[in-house]
Coordinates of C-alpha atoms in Angstrom, one line a residue:
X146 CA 22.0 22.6 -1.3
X147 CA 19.6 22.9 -4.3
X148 CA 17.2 20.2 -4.6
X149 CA 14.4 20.2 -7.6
X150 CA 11.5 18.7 -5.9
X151 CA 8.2 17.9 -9.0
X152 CA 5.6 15.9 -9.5
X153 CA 5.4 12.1 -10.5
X154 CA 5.1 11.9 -13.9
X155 CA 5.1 8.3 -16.1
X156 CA 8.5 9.1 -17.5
X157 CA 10.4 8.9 -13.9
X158 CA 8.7 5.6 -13.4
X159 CA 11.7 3.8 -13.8
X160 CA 14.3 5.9 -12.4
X161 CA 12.0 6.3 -8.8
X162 CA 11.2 2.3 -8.7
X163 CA 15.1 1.6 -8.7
X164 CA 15.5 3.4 -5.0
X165 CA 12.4 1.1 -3.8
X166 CA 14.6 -1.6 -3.5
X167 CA 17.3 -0.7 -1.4
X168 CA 17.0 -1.4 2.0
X169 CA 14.5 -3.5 4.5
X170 CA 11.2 -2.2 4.7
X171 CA 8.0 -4.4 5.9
X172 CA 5.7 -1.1 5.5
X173 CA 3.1 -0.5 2.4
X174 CA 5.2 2.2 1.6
X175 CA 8.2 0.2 0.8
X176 CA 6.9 -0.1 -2.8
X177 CA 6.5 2.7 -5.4
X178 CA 3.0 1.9 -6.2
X179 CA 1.9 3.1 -3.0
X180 CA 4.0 6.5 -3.4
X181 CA 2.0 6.3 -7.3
X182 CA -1.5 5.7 -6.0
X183 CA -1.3 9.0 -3.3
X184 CA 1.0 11.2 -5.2
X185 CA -2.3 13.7 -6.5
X186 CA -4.3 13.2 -3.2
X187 CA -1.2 14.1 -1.3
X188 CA 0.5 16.3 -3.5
X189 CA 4.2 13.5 -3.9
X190 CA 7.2 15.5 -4.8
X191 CA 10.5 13.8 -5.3
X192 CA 14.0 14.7 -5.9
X193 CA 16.9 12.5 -6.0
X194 CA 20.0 13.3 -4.1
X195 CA 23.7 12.4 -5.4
X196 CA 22.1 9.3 -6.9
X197 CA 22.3 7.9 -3.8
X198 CA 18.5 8.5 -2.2
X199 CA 14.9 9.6 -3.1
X200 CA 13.4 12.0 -1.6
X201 CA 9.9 12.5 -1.2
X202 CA 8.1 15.0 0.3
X203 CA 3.8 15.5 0.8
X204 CA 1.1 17.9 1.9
X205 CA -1.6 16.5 4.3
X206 CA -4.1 18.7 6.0
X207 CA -1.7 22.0 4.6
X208 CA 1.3 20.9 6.4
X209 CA 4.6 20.0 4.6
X210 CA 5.6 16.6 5.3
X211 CA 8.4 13.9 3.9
X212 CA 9.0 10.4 3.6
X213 CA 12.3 8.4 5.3
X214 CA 14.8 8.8 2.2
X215 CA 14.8 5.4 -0.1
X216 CA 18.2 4.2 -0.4
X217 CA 21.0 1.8 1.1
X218 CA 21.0 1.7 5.0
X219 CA 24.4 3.3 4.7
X220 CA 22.9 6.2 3.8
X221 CA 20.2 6.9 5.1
X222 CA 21.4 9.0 7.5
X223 CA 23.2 11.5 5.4
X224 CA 19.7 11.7 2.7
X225 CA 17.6 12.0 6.4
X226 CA 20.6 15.6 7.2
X227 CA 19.2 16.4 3.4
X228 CA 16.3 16.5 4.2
X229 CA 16.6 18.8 7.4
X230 CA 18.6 21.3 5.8
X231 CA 15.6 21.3 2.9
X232 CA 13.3 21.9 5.3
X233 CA 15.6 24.4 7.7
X234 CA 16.5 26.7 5.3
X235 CA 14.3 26.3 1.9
X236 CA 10.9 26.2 3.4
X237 CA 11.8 27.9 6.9
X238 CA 10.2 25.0 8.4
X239 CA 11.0 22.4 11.1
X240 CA 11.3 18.5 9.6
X241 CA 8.6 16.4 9.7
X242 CA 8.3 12.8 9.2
X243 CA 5.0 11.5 8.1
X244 CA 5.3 7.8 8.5
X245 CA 8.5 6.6 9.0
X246 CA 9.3 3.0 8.7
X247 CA 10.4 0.9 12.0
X248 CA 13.7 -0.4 10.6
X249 CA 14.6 3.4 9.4
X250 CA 13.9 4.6 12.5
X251 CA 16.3 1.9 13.7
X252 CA 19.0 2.9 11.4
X253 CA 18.8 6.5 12.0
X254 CA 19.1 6.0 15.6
X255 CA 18.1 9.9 16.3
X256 CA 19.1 12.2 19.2
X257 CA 15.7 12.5 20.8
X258 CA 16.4 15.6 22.2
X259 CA 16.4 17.2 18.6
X260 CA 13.7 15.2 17.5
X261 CA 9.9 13.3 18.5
X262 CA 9.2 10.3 17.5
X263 CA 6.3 8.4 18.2
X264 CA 4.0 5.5 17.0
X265 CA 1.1 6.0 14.7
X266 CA -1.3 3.4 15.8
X267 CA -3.8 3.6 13.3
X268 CA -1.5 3.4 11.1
X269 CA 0.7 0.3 11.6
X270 CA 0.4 -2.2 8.3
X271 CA -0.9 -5.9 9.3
X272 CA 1.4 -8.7 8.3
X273 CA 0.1 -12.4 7.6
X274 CA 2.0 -15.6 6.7
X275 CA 1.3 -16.1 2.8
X276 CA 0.8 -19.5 3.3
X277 CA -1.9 -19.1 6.4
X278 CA -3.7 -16.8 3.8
X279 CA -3.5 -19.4 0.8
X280 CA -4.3 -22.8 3.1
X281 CA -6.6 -21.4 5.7
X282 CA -6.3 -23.9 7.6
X283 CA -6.6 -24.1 11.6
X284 CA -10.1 -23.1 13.5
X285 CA -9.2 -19.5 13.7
X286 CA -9.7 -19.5 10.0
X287 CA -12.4 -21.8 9.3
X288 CA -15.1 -19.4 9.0
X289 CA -13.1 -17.7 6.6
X290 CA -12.7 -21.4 4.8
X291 CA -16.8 -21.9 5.2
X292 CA -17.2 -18.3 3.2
X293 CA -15.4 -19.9 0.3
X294 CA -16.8 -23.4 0.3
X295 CA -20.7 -21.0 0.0
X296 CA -19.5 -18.8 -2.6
X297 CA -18.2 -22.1 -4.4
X298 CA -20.9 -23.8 -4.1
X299 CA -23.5 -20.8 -4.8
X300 CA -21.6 -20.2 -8.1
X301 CA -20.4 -23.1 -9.5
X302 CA -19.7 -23.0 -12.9
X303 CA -20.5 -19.3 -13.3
X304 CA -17.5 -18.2 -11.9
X305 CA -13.4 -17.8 -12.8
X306 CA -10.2 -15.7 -11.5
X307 CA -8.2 -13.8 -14.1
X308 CA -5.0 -12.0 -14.1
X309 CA -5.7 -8.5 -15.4
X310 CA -3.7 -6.4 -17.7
X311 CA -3.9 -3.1 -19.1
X312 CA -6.4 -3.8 -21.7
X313 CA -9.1 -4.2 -18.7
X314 CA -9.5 -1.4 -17.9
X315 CA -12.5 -0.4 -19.3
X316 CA -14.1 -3.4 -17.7
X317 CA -11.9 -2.3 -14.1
X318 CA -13.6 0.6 -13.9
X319 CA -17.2 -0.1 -15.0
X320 CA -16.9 -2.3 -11.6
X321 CA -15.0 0.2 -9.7
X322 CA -18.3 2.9 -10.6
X323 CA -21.2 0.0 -9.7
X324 CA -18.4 -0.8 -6.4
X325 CA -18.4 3.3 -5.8
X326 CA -22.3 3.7 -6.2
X327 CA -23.0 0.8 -3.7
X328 CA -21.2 2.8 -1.0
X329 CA -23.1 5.6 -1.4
X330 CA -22.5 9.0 0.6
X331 CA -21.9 7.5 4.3
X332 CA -17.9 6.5 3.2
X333 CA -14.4 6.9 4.3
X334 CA -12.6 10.5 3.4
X335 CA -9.6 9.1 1.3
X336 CA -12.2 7.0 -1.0
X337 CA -12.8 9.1 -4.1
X338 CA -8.7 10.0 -3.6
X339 CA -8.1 6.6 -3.9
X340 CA -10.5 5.7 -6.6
X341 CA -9.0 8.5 -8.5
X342 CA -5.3 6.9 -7.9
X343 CA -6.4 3.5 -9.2
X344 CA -7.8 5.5 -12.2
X345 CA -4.3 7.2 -13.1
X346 CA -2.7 3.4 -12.4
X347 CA -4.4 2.4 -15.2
X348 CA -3.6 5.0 -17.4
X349 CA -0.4 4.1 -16.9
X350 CA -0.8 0.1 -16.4
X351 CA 2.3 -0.6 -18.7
X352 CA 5.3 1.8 -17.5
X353 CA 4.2 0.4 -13.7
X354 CA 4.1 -3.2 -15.1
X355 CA 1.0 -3.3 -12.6
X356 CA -0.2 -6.8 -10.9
X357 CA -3.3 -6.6 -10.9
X358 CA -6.8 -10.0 -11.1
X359 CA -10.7 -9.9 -11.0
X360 CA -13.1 -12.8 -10.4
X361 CA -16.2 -12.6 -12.7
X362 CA -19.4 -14.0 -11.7
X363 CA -21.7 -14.6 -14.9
X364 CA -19.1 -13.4 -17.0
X365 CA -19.4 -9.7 -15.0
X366 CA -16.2 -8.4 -13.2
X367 CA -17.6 -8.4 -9.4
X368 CA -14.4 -8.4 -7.7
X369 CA -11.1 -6.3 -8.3
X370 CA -7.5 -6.2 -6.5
X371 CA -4.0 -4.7 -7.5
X372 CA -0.6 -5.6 -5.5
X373 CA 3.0 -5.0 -5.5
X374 CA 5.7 -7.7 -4.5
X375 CA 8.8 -6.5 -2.5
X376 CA 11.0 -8.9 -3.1
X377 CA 13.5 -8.1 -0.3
X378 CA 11.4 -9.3 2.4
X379 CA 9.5 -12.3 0.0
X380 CA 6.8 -9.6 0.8
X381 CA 3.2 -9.2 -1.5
X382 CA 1.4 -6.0 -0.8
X383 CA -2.3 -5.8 -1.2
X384 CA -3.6 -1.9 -2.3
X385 CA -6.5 -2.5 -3.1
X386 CA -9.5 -5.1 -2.7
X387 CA -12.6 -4.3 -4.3
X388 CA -15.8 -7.0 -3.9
X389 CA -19.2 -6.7 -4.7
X390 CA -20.3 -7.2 -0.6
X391 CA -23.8 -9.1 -1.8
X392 CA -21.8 -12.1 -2.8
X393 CA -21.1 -14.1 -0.1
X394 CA -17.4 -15.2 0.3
X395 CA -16.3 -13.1 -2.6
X396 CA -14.0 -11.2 -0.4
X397 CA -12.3 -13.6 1.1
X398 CA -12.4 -15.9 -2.4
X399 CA -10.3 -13.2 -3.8
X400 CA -8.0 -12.2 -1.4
X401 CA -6.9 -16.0 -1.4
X402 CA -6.6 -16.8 -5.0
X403 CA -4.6 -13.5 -5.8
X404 CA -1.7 -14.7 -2.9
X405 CA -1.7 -18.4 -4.6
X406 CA -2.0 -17.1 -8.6
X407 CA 0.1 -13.8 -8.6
X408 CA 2.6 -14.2 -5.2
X409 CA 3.4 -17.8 -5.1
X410 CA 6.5 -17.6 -3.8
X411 CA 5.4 -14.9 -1.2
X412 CA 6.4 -15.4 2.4
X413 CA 5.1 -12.1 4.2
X414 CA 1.6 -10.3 2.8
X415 CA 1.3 -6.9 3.9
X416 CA -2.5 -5.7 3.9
X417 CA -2.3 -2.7 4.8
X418 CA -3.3 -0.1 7.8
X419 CA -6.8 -0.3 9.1
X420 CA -6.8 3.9 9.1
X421 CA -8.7 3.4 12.7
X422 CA -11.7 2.3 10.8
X423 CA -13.4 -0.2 13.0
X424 CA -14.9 -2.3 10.1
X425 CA -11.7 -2.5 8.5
X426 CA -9.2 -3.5 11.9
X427 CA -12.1 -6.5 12.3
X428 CA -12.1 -7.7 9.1
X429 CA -8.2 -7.4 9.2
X430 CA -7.3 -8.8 12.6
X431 CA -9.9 -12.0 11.1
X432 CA -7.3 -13.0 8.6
X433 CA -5.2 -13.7 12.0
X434 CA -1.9 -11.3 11.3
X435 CA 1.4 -12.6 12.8
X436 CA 2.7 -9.3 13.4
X437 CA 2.6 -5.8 12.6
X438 CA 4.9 -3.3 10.5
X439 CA 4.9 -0.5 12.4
X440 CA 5.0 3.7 12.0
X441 CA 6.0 6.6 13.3
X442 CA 5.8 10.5 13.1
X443 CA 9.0 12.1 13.5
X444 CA 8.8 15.9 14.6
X445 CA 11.9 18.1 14.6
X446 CA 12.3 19.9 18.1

């Protein structure tokens, strides 16, 4: 079987978003922006198959990897045999699965004497009621609550939220550079890969019909964020969250505006994996998840 694996480019936008949508999926992944924001750093290719699934495959640390095909349940597990033989008899390598969705995993039901599967810890996506994110209410939440009330009151009437579009993004990434320069050297590996994904968003902000807000502080962008809605689990995903850190409560200002402005009729937010970065599991197990959306590597035998 011949399958034409190439880059993302702007013009398959629309024909790649469509196979997003098929089945259930709580992961980040579920989305094509999250495929779009990776596809240089990990080298995305995709093919589609019959016109029934999308194929994806990756290269992290030099090894060939692929995604769990996007497409109805139903057939999932003749686009996962695709994939196999792909990888069998085109690149003479054994199949493997870089993160594969829980539910996928579920549906494929796989003979686990042919393959390994096994959790990703680091790498399991945290899940939050919307509405526990837009009220904050309880104890468990309060300090997040306090946060807001101080940057309220510390900025009051200096301050607004806006919904973004594409014109911005000259001002998006004047704050992404200052956000970048703050960091400085000590930083996470997949930073400048990211930064360099949000970059080739905005180049192509309409085609991806992008959600995307900012607060200003003294008429200066100081906080950025860009989701992605999945709207078969009422489901908004956070990608990125960008704050200027020596604003106090600007982080957590943000992340609760952009669920009540841009995802009101959200039920689920997904924010993402904590990449076994210790900073980033405590500031996301504060936020109180509910549960977790889980992922696995799958290794042919």
């Amino acid at each position: 079987m011949c399958l034409n694996f190439k880059p993302i480019c702007e013009e398959d936008i629309k024909t790649i978003s469509y196979y997003f949508k098929l089945r259930s999926n709580k992961t980040c992944d579920s989305v094509f922006l999250d495929a779009f924001l990776w596809k240089d750093f990990y080298n995305v290719k995709f093919a589609v198959w019959e016109d029934k699934a999308l194929l994806l495959t990756m290269v992290i640390d030099g090894e060939d990897y692929c995604a769990l095909p996007m497409c109805k349940e139903e057939h999932i597990k003749d686009a996962f045999n695709v994939l196999v033989d792909y990888f069998n008899n085109t690149l003479n390598k054994k199949l493997k699965v870089y993160l594969a969705d829980e539910e996928g995993v579920n549906a494929l039901n796989l003979d686990e004497n042919l393959f390994s599967i096994k959790e990703v810890e680091d790498a399991k996506d945290y899940l939050y009621l919307a509405e526990n994110l837009k009220t904050l209410s309880g104890k468990k939440l309060r300090k997040k609550k306090n946060h807001i009330n101080a940057f309220l009151r510390e900025n009051e009437g200096n301050f607004y939220y806006k919904t973004l579009c594409c014109e911005a993004s000259d001002t998006i990434l004047e704050f992404l550079d200052r956000w970048r320069d703050n960091k400085g050297d000590s930083t996470e590996e997949h930073l400048d890969g990211e930064l360099e994904g949000i970059n080739d968003i905005l180049k192509n902000c309409k085609a991806l019909n992008v959600t995307m807000a900012g607060i200003f502080v003294n008429d200066k962008l100081e906080a950025f964020t860009i989701g992605s809605y999945n709207e078969l689990e009422k489901m908004a995903i956070i990608h990125i969250e960008k704050a200027n850190p020596n604003i106090r409560g600007l982080y957590p200002y943000i992340n609760q505006q952009f669920i009540i402005n841009a995802f009101p009729y959200a039920y689920l937010v997904n924010r993402e994996d904590d990449l076994g970065i210790e900073g980033l599991r405590k500031a996301k197990l504060s936020y109180e998840p509910i549960d977790y959306a889980r992922k696995y590597r799958i290794i042919q035998l």
